[in-house]
Each structure stands twice: as structure tokens, then as C-alpha cells.
Amino acid sequence: MNRFSALLPFALAALFVGCNGDASLTGVGGPGAAAEFPEFDGAQLVVNSPVSADIYLRDDGVPFEAQVVGADGTVLDFEEIVWTSDQEDGDVFVGTSGDEFVGWGIHAFTATAELPNGDRLVYVAGGVRVQGEHTGIYAGNLNITLDAEFQGTPLSGSCNGGLDFIVDMSGTIMDGGGGCVIDLLILGQFDVSYVLDASIFDDDAEGSIGVDVGFFELPVDWQGEFDNDDDFEADFSGGALLFDLAGSIDATRVSPYVDP
């Protein structure tokens, strides 16, 4: 045995050790697949939508759009891009372009392309919000006018207080409240607090508001409307015992981000 023959096993071992790394390829094309499909060597998965941390409306669906691009920048003829979500069971969508409806919530969408040459390309878009059209945090004012009668004397007072409420990610539930101070002259000043809740149908909301005037609570039904994407208005009136109450709500969306 010459010197070269004796060193050959060590040289081969060093060669294979040098080929190991963090990246891995999954062979789906079988032996010789890379040679049969050289155009896929060095290809990339380019995802245009969905975008991480973006917001999509649940009634519009999520737009899925991606391409497999070759090393030379050419868009390759590959349609089997599989989309999944950590919030959904099974595949959400398969293809390069299309819209699909998914449940409301915060999603991490994964696009996977098993290429003919055996390469496996993966892209993840995280923190993607799918929510209702009016979902968000709102702030504004609630104006109350209170009329009463005390020992035959008519009394009236009003207050304009702050109000904040949340429309949940489903876009169907409203919840919030606030408070103000009202002066009924001989009855003095007292704190008024209010809690409102409502169900939302398209652009309309209806529910109840509980106005606590200190010594009892006035429950009042009300209806409101989202005038556009960010503004909300409502009016209400009611009464109990010797008290008549009327009011209005004017609020604006200050953030579209809420917890699921």
C-alpha cells in the first residue's frame, strides 16, 4: 500500500465533515431530481401577502400571494405553494394567488414550497391580525341631560364626560364606560358613572347603558351607528321614578389594535 492509499480514507472523511451545516434539504423528488430540474437550484420563495403584523378584515378574507423565483430572477412555473396557520386546522390555501376566509384572531401564516429538485422553501408571516371592520379602541364624550322633580320643583342638570370603549376582534361586541359630575342645584353635585355594552351588526350597534347617579341606576336602551371607519355616534333617552334622562355619544377610533 502506497502513502496515498493509506491517507485516502482520512481525506474522504474530512471532505464529508466539511459539507455539514445548519441548512437542510428535504428530498421529495427522488434520486437525480436535482439534475432533472436545475432551474430550481438556488430558487427563492417570494411572498407579497400576507405581511407580518398587518391587519386584514374578516369579511374580506386574507389575500395570499407568492412566487417561486429562480436564481436568475425568473418567475418559475410552480403552483403548489401550501399555506397554513397556527390558528387553523389543515391547509388554509394552496396556490400562488387567491383570497381565503379564516377565523378572526392573530395568525402566523406559513407558506411552504416543496420544489421538484428536492429543496424545501419556507416563509412565515407572524402577528397577522384578522378582525372586524370596526375593531379597535375608541375614545370620546358622552353627554347627559337629567331632568327631575323634587318636592314640586323641577330640576335639570347636565354633564359631559369622557368615554372609552373597545370593539373586540370579532367586530361584534362593544364594551366600555366613563363618568362625569352633574349638578342638580338643591340636590347638590354628585358623580355619575356609566357602563355601556352593545352588539354590532354591520355599521349599526344596539345595546344598553347603565347610568349610575349615585343613589340608583337608570338602565337605558340605545342605538348607534358607525358613520365611517373611525367615527361612532349614538343617542339615547329613558327614565325611572321622577328622573328623565337623555344623552348622546360621540367617539373616534384611536387604535385598531386590541387583544383577542
PDB file of C-alpha atoms in Angstrom:
ATOM      1  CA  MET A   1       0.000   0.000   0.000  1.00  0.00           C
ATOM      2  CA  ASN A   2       1.463   3.354  -1.031  1.00  0.00           C
ATOM      3  CA  ARG A   3       1.252   6.504   1.073  1.00  0.00           C
ATOM      4  CA  PHE A   4      -1.674   7.956  -0.946  1.00  0.00           C
ATOM      5  CA  SER A   5      -3.799   4.831  -0.477  1.00  0.00           C
ATOM      6  CA  ALA A   6      -3.203   4.923   3.262  1.00  0.00           C
ATOM      7  CA  LEU A   7      -4.395   8.566   3.549  1.00  0.00           C
ATOM      8  CA  LEU A   8      -7.448   8.202   1.260  1.00  0.00           C
ATOM      9  CA  PRO A   9      -9.990   7.206   3.985  1.00  0.00           C
ATOM     10  CA  PHE A  10      -8.989  10.202   6.137  1.00  0.00           C
ATOM     11  CA  ALA A  11      -9.276  12.584   3.184  1.00  0.00           C
ATOM     12  CA  LEU A  12     -12.789  11.348   2.357  1.00  0.00           C
ATOM     13  CA  ALA A  13     -13.890  11.676   5.983  1.00  0.00           C
ATOM     14  CA  ALA A  14     -12.648  15.274   6.122  1.00  0.00           C
ATOM     15  CA  LEU A  15     -14.494  16.069   2.896  1.00  0.00           C
ATOM     16  CA  PHE A  16     -17.889  14.878   4.217  1.00  0.00           C
ATOM     17  CA  VAL A  17     -17.426  16.634   7.563  1.00  0.00           C
ATOM     18  CA  GLY A  18     -16.852  19.910   5.709  1.00  0.00           C
ATOM     19  CA  CYS A  19     -20.248  19.547   3.956  1.00  0.00           C
ATOM     20  CA  ASN A  20     -22.315  19.569   7.186  1.00  0.00           C
ATOM     21  CA  GLY A  21     -24.205  22.765   8.154  1.00  0.00           C
ATOM     22  CA  ASP A  22     -27.357  24.262   9.717  1.00  0.00           C
ATOM     23  CA  ALA A  23     -29.343  24.247   6.475  1.00  0.00           C
ATOM     24  CA  SER A  24     -31.026  21.054   5.350  1.00  0.00           C
ATOM     25  CA  LEU A  25     -32.753  19.902   2.200  1.00  0.00           C
ATOM     26  CA  THR A  26     -35.683  17.527   2.116  1.00  0.00           C
ATOM     27  CA  GLY A  27     -35.569  15.166  -0.834  1.00  0.00           C
ATOM     28  CA  VAL A  28     -39.020  14.998  -2.398  1.00  0.00           C
ATOM     29  CA  GLY A  29     -38.004  14.485  -5.996  1.00  0.00           C
ATOM     30  CA  GLY A  30     -36.141  11.209  -5.563  1.00  0.00           C
ATOM     31  CA  PRO A  31     -32.644  10.321  -6.800  1.00  0.00           C
ATOM     32  CA  GLY A  32     -31.489  12.517  -9.629  1.00  0.00           C
ATOM     33  CA  ALA A  33     -34.213  15.126  -9.034  1.00  0.00           C
ATOM     34  CA  ALA A  34     -31.714  17.986  -8.768  1.00  0.00           C
ATOM     35  CA  ALA A  35     -30.195  17.033 -12.107  1.00  0.00           C
ATOM     36  CA  GLU A  36     -33.631  16.850 -13.764  1.00  0.00           C
ATOM     37  CA  PHE A  37     -34.784  20.247 -12.503  1.00  0.00           C
ATOM     38  CA  PRO A  38     -31.695  22.501 -12.478  1.00  0.00           C
ATOM     39  CA  GLU A  39     -33.841  25.637 -12.920  1.00  0.00           C
ATOM     40  CA  PHE A  40     -34.967  25.284  -9.279  1.00  0.00           C
ATOM     41  CA  ASP A  41     -31.415  25.305  -7.881  1.00  0.00           C
ATOM     42  CA  GLY A  42     -30.960  28.423  -5.742  1.00  0.00           C
ATOM     43  CA  ALA A  43     -34.634  29.401  -6.087  1.00  0.00           C
ATOM     44  CA  GLN A  44     -36.347  31.633  -3.509  1.00  0.00           C
ATOM     45  CA  LEU A  45     -39.900  31.873  -2.210  1.00  0.00           C
ATOM     46  CA  VAL A  46     -41.069  35.494  -2.519  1.00  0.00           C
ATOM     47  CA  VAL A  47     -44.231  36.307  -0.509  1.00  0.00           C
ATOM     48  CA  ASN A  48     -46.116  39.526  -1.228  1.00  0.00           C
ATOM     49  CA  SER A  49     -49.100  38.858   1.047  1.00  0.00           C
ATOM     50  CA  PRO A  50     -49.944  38.395   3.874  1.00  0.00           C
ATOM     51  CA  VAL A  51     -47.468  40.741   5.552  1.00  0.00           C
ATOM     52  CA  SER A  52     -46.294  40.283   9.138  1.00  0.00           C
ATOM     53  CA  ALA A  53     -48.180  42.445  11.688  1.00  0.00           C
ATOM     54  CA  ASP A  54     -50.639  43.676   9.050  1.00  0.00           C
ATOM     55  CA  ILE A  55     -54.425  43.857   9.519  1.00  0.00           C
ATOM     56  CA  TYR A  56     -56.990  42.149   7.276  1.00  0.00           C
ATOM     57  CA  LEU A  57     -60.780  42.354   7.606  1.00  0.00           C
ATOM     58  CA  ARG A  58     -62.506  39.084   8.405  1.00  0.00           C
ATOM     59  CA  ASP A  59     -65.316  39.781   5.900  1.00  0.00           C
ATOM     60  CA  ASP A  60     -62.868  40.410   3.047  1.00  0.00           C
ATOM     61  CA  GLY A  61     -60.671  37.344   3.507  1.00  0.00           C
ATOM     62  CA  VAL A  62     -56.888  37.189   3.560  1.00  0.00           C
ATOM     63  CA  PRO A  63     -55.072  37.676   0.237  1.00  0.00           C
ATOM     64  CA  PHE A  64     -52.387  35.038  -0.342  1.00  0.00           C
ATOM     65  CA  GLU A  65     -49.789  35.846  -2.993  1.00  0.00           C
ATOM     66  CA  ALA A  66     -46.347  34.320  -3.533  1.00  0.00           C
ATOM     67  CA  GLN A  67     -43.972  33.190  -6.286  1.00  0.00           C
ATOM     68  CA  VAL A  68     -41.024  30.886  -6.618  1.00  0.00           C
ATOM     69  CA  VAL A  69     -38.236  32.878  -8.270  1.00  0.00           C
ATOM     70  CA  GLY A  70     -35.157  31.279  -9.822  1.00  0.00           C
ATOM     71  CA  ALA A  71     -31.577  32.275  -9.117  1.00  0.00           C
ATOM     72  CA  ASP A  72     -31.612  34.384 -12.300  1.00  0.00           C
ATOM     73  CA  GLY A  73     -34.730  36.301 -11.218  1.00  0.00           C
ATOM     74  CA  THR A  74     -37.137  34.407 -13.448  1.00  0.00           C
ATOM     75  CA  VAL A  75     -40.558  33.510 -12.011  1.00  0.00           C
ATOM     76  CA  LEU A  76     -40.740  29.725 -12.172  1.00  0.00           C
ATOM     77  CA  ASP A  77     -43.770  27.651 -13.115  1.00  0.00           C
ATOM     78  CA  PHE A  78     -44.642  26.311  -9.671  1.00  0.00           C
ATOM     79  CA  GLU A  79     -48.175  26.455  -8.249  1.00  0.00           C
ATOM     80  CA  GLU A  80     -48.099  24.105  -5.243  1.00  0.00           C
ATOM     81  CA  ILE A  81     -47.410  26.647  -2.506  1.00  0.00           C
ATOM     82  CA  VAL A  82     -49.137  25.396   0.646  1.00  0.00           C
ATOM     83  CA  TRP A  83     -50.368  27.924   3.227  1.00  0.00           C
ATOM     84  CA  THR A  84     -51.150  27.046   6.850  1.00  0.00           C
ATOM     85  CA  SER A  85     -51.984  28.988  10.029  1.00  0.00           C
ATOM     86  CA  ASP A  86     -51.246  28.300  13.673  1.00  0.00           C
ATOM     87  CA  GLN A  87     -54.912  29.194  14.352  1.00  0.00           C
ATOM     88  CA  GLU A  88     -56.485  26.861  11.781  1.00  0.00           C
ATOM     89  CA  ASP A  89     -56.551  23.101  11.200  1.00  0.00           C
ATOM     90  CA  GLY A  90     -55.225  21.785   7.907  1.00  0.00           C
ATOM     91  CA  ASP A  91     -54.228  23.796   4.869  1.00  0.00           C
ATOM     92  CA  VAL A  92     -55.674  27.292   4.565  1.00  0.00           C
ATOM     93  CA  PHE A  93     -54.889  27.742   0.872  1.00  0.00           C
ATOM     94  CA  VAL A  94     -52.875  26.094  -1.893  1.00  0.00           C
ATOM     95  CA  GLY A  95     -51.617  28.164  -4.819  1.00  0.00           C
ATOM     96  CA  THR A  96     -49.752  31.316  -5.793  1.00  0.00           C
ATOM     97  CA  SER A  97     -52.613  33.817  -5.597  1.00  0.00           C
ATOM     98  CA  GLY A  98     -56.072  33.906  -4.031  1.00  0.00           C
ATOM     99  CA  ASP A  99     -58.223  35.101  -1.140  1.00  0.00           C
ATOM    100  CA  GLU A 100     -59.384  32.850   1.677  1.00  0.00           C
ATOM    101  CA  PHE A 101     -61.578  33.400   4.737  1.00  0.00           C
ATOM    102  CA  VAL A 102     -60.129  32.460   8.118  1.00  0.00           C
ATOM    103  CA  GLY A 103     -61.295  32.930  11.698  1.00  0.00           C
ATOM    104  CA  TRP A 104     -60.654  36.214  13.498  1.00  0.00           C
ATOM    105  CA  GLY A 105     -57.572  36.381  15.681  1.00  0.00           C
ATOM    106  CA  ILE A 106     -53.810  36.825  15.464  1.00  0.00           C
ATOM    107  CA  HIS A 107     -52.304  34.385  12.972  1.00  0.00           C
ATOM    108  CA  ALA A 108     -48.865  33.165  11.988  1.00  0.00           C
ATOM    109  CA  PHE A 109     -49.172  32.105   8.341  1.00  0.00           C
ATOM    110  CA  THR A 110     -46.606  29.692   6.885  1.00  0.00           C
ATOM    111  CA  ALA A 111     -46.009  29.275   3.152  1.00  0.00           C
ATOM    112  CA  THR A 112     -44.203  26.093   2.094  1.00  0.00           C
ATOM    113  CA  ALA A 113     -42.923  25.120  -1.359  1.00  0.00           C
ATOM    114  CA  GLU A 114     -41.655  21.553  -1.876  1.00  0.00           C
ATOM    115  CA  LEU A 115     -39.675  22.001  -5.108  1.00  0.00           C
ATOM    116  CA  PRO A 116     -39.165  19.291  -7.769  1.00  0.00           C
ATOM    117  CA  ASN A 117     -35.399  19.314  -7.198  1.00  0.00           C
ATOM    118  CA  GLY A 118     -35.883  18.302  -3.567  1.00  0.00           C
ATOM    119  CA  ASP A 119     -35.452  21.739  -1.963  1.00  0.00           C
ATOM    120  CA  ARG A 120     -37.994  22.884   0.602  1.00  0.00           C
ATOM    121  CA  LEU A 121     -38.649  26.632   0.898  1.00  0.00           C
ATOM    122  CA  VAL A 122     -40.491  28.067   3.927  1.00  0.00           C
ATOM    123  CA  TYR A 123     -41.699  31.595   4.753  1.00  0.00           C
ATOM    124  CA  VAL A 124     -43.540  32.719   7.905  1.00  0.00           C
ATOM    125  CA  ALA A 125     -45.624  35.901   8.306  1.00  0.00           C
ATOM    126  CA  GLY A 126     -46.319  36.360  12.024  1.00  0.00           C
ATOM    127  CA  GLY A 127     -48.603  38.624  14.038  1.00  0.00           C
ATOM    128  CA  VAL A 128     -51.147  38.910  11.218  1.00  0.00           C
ATOM    129  CA  ARG A 129     -54.445  40.279  12.534  1.00  0.00           C
ATOM    130  CA  VAL A 130     -57.768  39.183  11.079  1.00  0.00           C
ATOM    131  CA  GLN A 131     -60.566  41.224  12.643  1.00  0.00           C
ATOM    132  CA  GLY A 132     -63.865  43.035  12.205  1.00  0.00           C
ATOM    133  CA  GLU A 133     -64.293  46.221  10.226  1.00  0.00           C
ATOM    134  CA  HIS A 134     -64.862  48.352  13.349  1.00  0.00           C
ATOM    135  CA  THR A 135     -62.496  46.552  15.724  1.00  0.00           C
ATOM    136  CA  GLY A 136     -60.432  48.889  17.881  1.00  0.00           C
ATOM    137  CA  ILE A 137     -60.178  51.217  20.858  1.00  0.00           C
ATOM    138  CA  TYR A 138     -62.435  54.277  20.826  1.00  0.00           C
ATOM    139  CA  ALA A 139     -62.357  57.478  22.876  1.00  0.00           C
ATOM    140  CA  GLY A 140     -64.781  60.373  23.007  1.00  0.00           C
ATOM    141  CA  ASN A 141     -67.538  62.026  25.013  1.00  0.00           C
ATOM    142  CA  LEU A 142     -70.895  61.140  26.487  1.00  0.00           C
ATOM    143  CA  ASN A 143     -73.304  63.999  27.143  1.00  0.00           C
ATOM    144  CA  ILE A 144     -76.133  63.501  29.658  1.00  0.00           C
ATOM    145  CA  THR A 145     -79.102  65.707  30.468  1.00  0.00           C
ATOM    146  CA  LEU A 146     -81.041  64.780  33.589  1.00  0.00           C
ATOM    147  CA  ASP A 147     -84.459  66.234  34.467  1.00  0.00           C
ATOM    148  CA  ALA A 148     -86.112  65.615  37.833  1.00  0.00           C
ATOM    149  CA  GLU A 149     -88.705  66.932  40.226  1.00  0.00           C
ATOM    150  CA  PHE A 150     -88.089  67.466  43.916  1.00  0.00           C
ATOM    151  CA  GLN A 151     -90.970  68.499  46.204  1.00  0.00           C
ATOM    152  CA  GLY A 152     -92.809  70.000  43.272  1.00  0.00           C
ATOM    153  CA  THR A 153     -89.782  71.868  41.991  1.00  0.00           C
ATOM    154  CA  PRO A 154     -88.461  70.905  38.524  1.00  0.00           C
ATOM    155  CA  LEU A 155     -84.719  70.374  38.374  1.00  0.00           C
ATOM    156  CA  SER A 156     -82.383  69.878  35.479  1.00  0.00           C
ATOM    157  CA  GLY A 157     -78.696  69.376  35.004  1.00  0.00           C
ATOM    158  CA  SER A 158     -76.216  68.084  32.501  1.00  0.00           C
ATOM    159  CA  CYS A 159     -72.678  66.791  32.271  1.00  0.00           C
ATOM    160  CA  ASN A 160     -70.223  65.978  29.545  1.00  0.00           C
ATOM    161  CA  GLY A 161     -67.801  63.241  30.495  1.00  0.00           C
ATOM    162  CA  GLY A 162     -65.119  61.166  28.903  1.00  0.00           C
ATOM    163  CA  LEU A 163     -65.889  57.799  27.394  1.00  0.00           C
ATOM    164  CA  ASP A 164     -63.790  54.938  26.084  1.00  0.00           C
ATOM    165  CA  PHE A 165     -64.826  51.559  24.776  1.00  0.00           C
ATOM    166  CA  ILE A 166     -63.464  48.602  22.858  1.00  0.00           C
ATOM    167  CA  VAL A 167     -64.884  46.763  19.872  1.00  0.00           C
ATOM    168  CA  ASP A 168     -63.491  43.234  20.075  1.00  0.00           C
ATOM    169  CA  MET A 169     -61.556  41.438  17.316  1.00  0.00           C
ATOM    170  CA  SER A 170     -64.692  39.747  16.009  1.00  0.00           C
ATOM    171  CA  GLY A 171     -66.133  43.217  15.408  1.00  0.00           C
ATOM    172  CA  THR A 172     -69.440  42.249  17.038  1.00  0.00           C
ATOM    173  CA  ILE A 173     -69.155  43.265  20.722  1.00  0.00           C
ATOM    174  CA  MET A 174     -68.720  46.717  22.275  1.00  0.00           C
ATOM    175  CA  ASP A 175     -67.820  47.296  25.920  1.00  0.00           C
ATOM    176  CA  GLY A 176     -66.722  50.385  27.874  1.00  0.00           C
ATOM    177  CA  GLY A 177     -67.749  53.301  30.072  1.00  0.00           C
ATOM    178  CA  GLY A 178     -66.788  56.543  31.786  1.00  0.00           C
ATOM    179  CA  GLY A 179     -68.026  59.177  34.229  1.00  0.00           C
ATOM    180  CA  CYS A 180     -68.822  62.846  34.891  1.00  0.00           C
ATOM    181  CA  VAL A 181     -70.210  65.188  37.569  1.00  0.00           C
ATOM    182  CA  ILE A 182     -73.731  66.593  37.454  1.00  0.00           C
ATOM    183  CA  ASP A 183     -75.272  69.452  39.471  1.00  0.00           C
ATOM    184  CA  LEU A 184     -78.992  69.356  40.287  1.00  0.00           C
ATOM    185  CA  LEU A 185     -78.940  72.575  42.336  1.00  0.00           C
ATOM    186  CA  ILE A 186     -80.764  71.907  45.608  1.00  0.00           C
ATOM    187  CA  LEU A 187     -79.867  68.212  45.398  1.00  0.00           C
ATOM    188  CA  GLY A 188     -76.230  69.200  45.006  1.00  0.00           C
ATOM    189  CA  GLN A 189     -73.468  67.776  42.862  1.00  0.00           C
ATOM    190  CA  PHE A 190     -72.895  64.075  42.525  1.00  0.00           C
ATOM    191  CA  ASP A 191     -70.805  61.730  40.463  1.00  0.00           C
ATOM    192  CA  VAL A 192     -72.370  59.925  37.545  1.00  0.00           C
ATOM    193  CA  SER A 193     -70.818  56.797  36.096  1.00  0.00           C
ATOM    194  CA  TYR A 194     -71.945  54.901  33.041  1.00  0.00           C
ATOM    195  CA  VAL A 195     -71.269  51.492  31.566  1.00  0.00           C
ATOM    196  CA  LEU A 196     -72.278  50.594  28.038  1.00  0.00           C
ATOM    197  CA  ASP A 197     -72.367  47.373  26.120  1.00  0.00           C
ATOM    198  CA  ALA A 198     -73.740  46.594  22.695  1.00  0.00           C
ATOM    199  CA  SER A 199     -73.912  44.130  19.858  1.00  0.00           C
ATOM    200  CA  ILE A 200     -72.761  45.276  16.429  1.00  0.00           C
ATOM    201  CA  PHE A 201     -74.393  44.348  13.135  1.00  0.00           C
ATOM    202  CA  ASP A 202     -72.596  45.750  10.097  1.00  0.00           C
ATOM    203  CA  ASP A 203     -72.473  49.524  10.779  1.00  0.00           C
ATOM    204  CA  ASP A 204     -75.180  49.546  13.464  1.00  0.00           C
ATOM    205  CA  ALA A 205     -74.889  48.956  17.205  1.00  0.00           C
ATOM    206  CA  GLU A 206     -77.586  48.458  19.811  1.00  0.00           C
ATOM    207  CA  GLY A 207     -77.405  47.704  23.481  1.00  0.00           C
ATOM    208  CA  SER A 208     -77.895  49.245  26.895  1.00  0.00           C
ATOM    209  CA  ILE A 209     -76.223  51.867  29.018  1.00  0.00           C
ATOM    210  CA  GLY A 210     -76.391  51.806  32.792  1.00  0.00           C
ATOM    211  CA  VAL A 211     -76.232  55.322  34.259  1.00  0.00           C
ATOM    212  CA  ASP A 212     -75.458  55.288  37.982  1.00  0.00           C
ATOM    213  CA  VAL A 213     -76.494  58.620  39.544  1.00  0.00           C
ATOM    214  CA  GLY A 214     -75.263  57.684  42.993  1.00  0.00           C
ATOM    215  CA  PHE A 215     -78.440  56.525  44.673  1.00  0.00           C
ATOM    216  CA  PHE A 216     -79.835  54.340  41.871  1.00  0.00           C
ATOM    217  CA  GLU A 217     -79.033  53.214  38.345  1.00  0.00           C
ATOM    218  CA  LEU A 218     -81.008  54.111  35.251  1.00  0.00           C
ATOM    219  CA  PRO A 219     -80.858  51.381  32.593  1.00  0.00           C
ATOM    220  CA  VAL A 220     -81.406  52.848  29.131  1.00  0.00           C
ATOM    221  CA  ASP A 221     -81.511  51.093  25.758  1.00  0.00           C
ATOM    222  CA  TRP A 222     -79.730  52.831  22.933  1.00  0.00           C
ATOM    223  CA  GLN A 223     -78.807  52.569  19.270  1.00  0.00           C
ATOM    224  CA  GLY A 224     -75.796  53.941  17.440  1.00  0.00           C
ATOM    225  CA  GLU A 225     -74.050  53.949  14.099  1.00  0.00           C
ATOM    226  CA  PHE A 226     -70.519  53.886  12.730  1.00  0.00           C
ATOM    227  CA  ASP A 227     -70.526  56.777  10.274  1.00  0.00           C
ATOM    228  CA  ASN A 228     -67.286  55.660   8.623  1.00  0.00           C
ATOM    229  CA  ASP A 229     -64.303  53.519   9.502  1.00  0.00           C
ATOM    230  CA  ASP A 230     -63.351  55.567  12.571  1.00  0.00           C
ATOM    231  CA  ASP A 231     -66.342  57.538  13.924  1.00  0.00           C
ATOM    232  CA  PHE A 232     -69.257  56.415  16.092  1.00  0.00           C
ATOM    233  CA  GLU A 233     -72.396  58.314  17.174  1.00  0.00           C
ATOM    234  CA  ALA A 234     -75.416  57.378  19.289  1.00  0.00           C
ATOM    235  CA  ASP A 235     -78.409  58.922  21.068  1.00  0.00           C
ATOM    236  CA  PHE A 236     -80.445  57.569  23.952  1.00  0.00           C
ATOM    237  CA  SER A 237     -83.257  58.533  26.324  1.00  0.00           C
ATOM    238  CA  GLY A 238     -85.185  56.965  29.177  1.00  0.00           C
ATOM    239  CA  GLY A 239     -86.329  57.455  32.699  1.00  0.00           C
ATOM    240  CA  ALA A 240     -87.214  55.974  36.071  1.00  0.00           C
ATOM    241  CA  LEU A 241     -89.218  57.294  39.033  1.00  0.00           C
ATOM    242  CA  LEU A 242     -89.056  61.112  38.828  1.00  0.00           C
ATOM    243  CA  PHE A 243     -85.984  61.217  36.603  1.00  0.00           C
ATOM    244  CA  ASP A 244     -85.882  61.611  32.820  1.00  0.00           C
ATOM    245  CA  LEU A 245     -82.574  61.153  31.080  1.00  0.00           C
ATOM    246  CA  ALA A 246     -81.305  61.862  27.585  1.00  0.00           C
ATOM    247  CA  GLY A 247     -77.838  61.703  26.137  1.00  0.00           C
ATOM    248  CA  SER A 248     -75.552  61.313  23.171  1.00  0.00           C
ATOM    249  CA  ILE A 249     -72.262  59.601  22.391  1.00  0.00           C
ATOM    250  CA  ASP A 250     -69.563  60.860  20.044  1.00  0.00           C
ATOM    251  CA  ALA A 251     -66.393  58.788  19.759  1.00  0.00           C
ATOM    252  CA  THR A 252     -63.470  58.190  17.400  1.00  0.00           C
ATOM    253  CA  ARG A 253     -61.289  55.147  16.942  1.00  0.00           C
ATOM    254  CA  VAL A 254     -57.810  55.847  18.290  1.00  0.00           C
ATOM    255  CA  SER A 255     -56.273  52.425  17.641  1.00  0.00           C
ATOM    256  CA  PRO A 256     -57.219  49.341  15.595  1.00  0.00           C
ATOM    257  CA  TYR A 257     -55.199  47.065  17.920  1.00  0.00           C
ATOM    258  CA  VAL A 258     -56.987  45.080  20.636  1.00  0.00           C
ATOM    259  CA  ASP A 259     -56.279  41.834  22.431  1.00  0.00           C
ATOM    260  CA  PRO A 260     -58.029  38.757  21.050  1.00  0.00           C
TER     261      PRO A 260
END
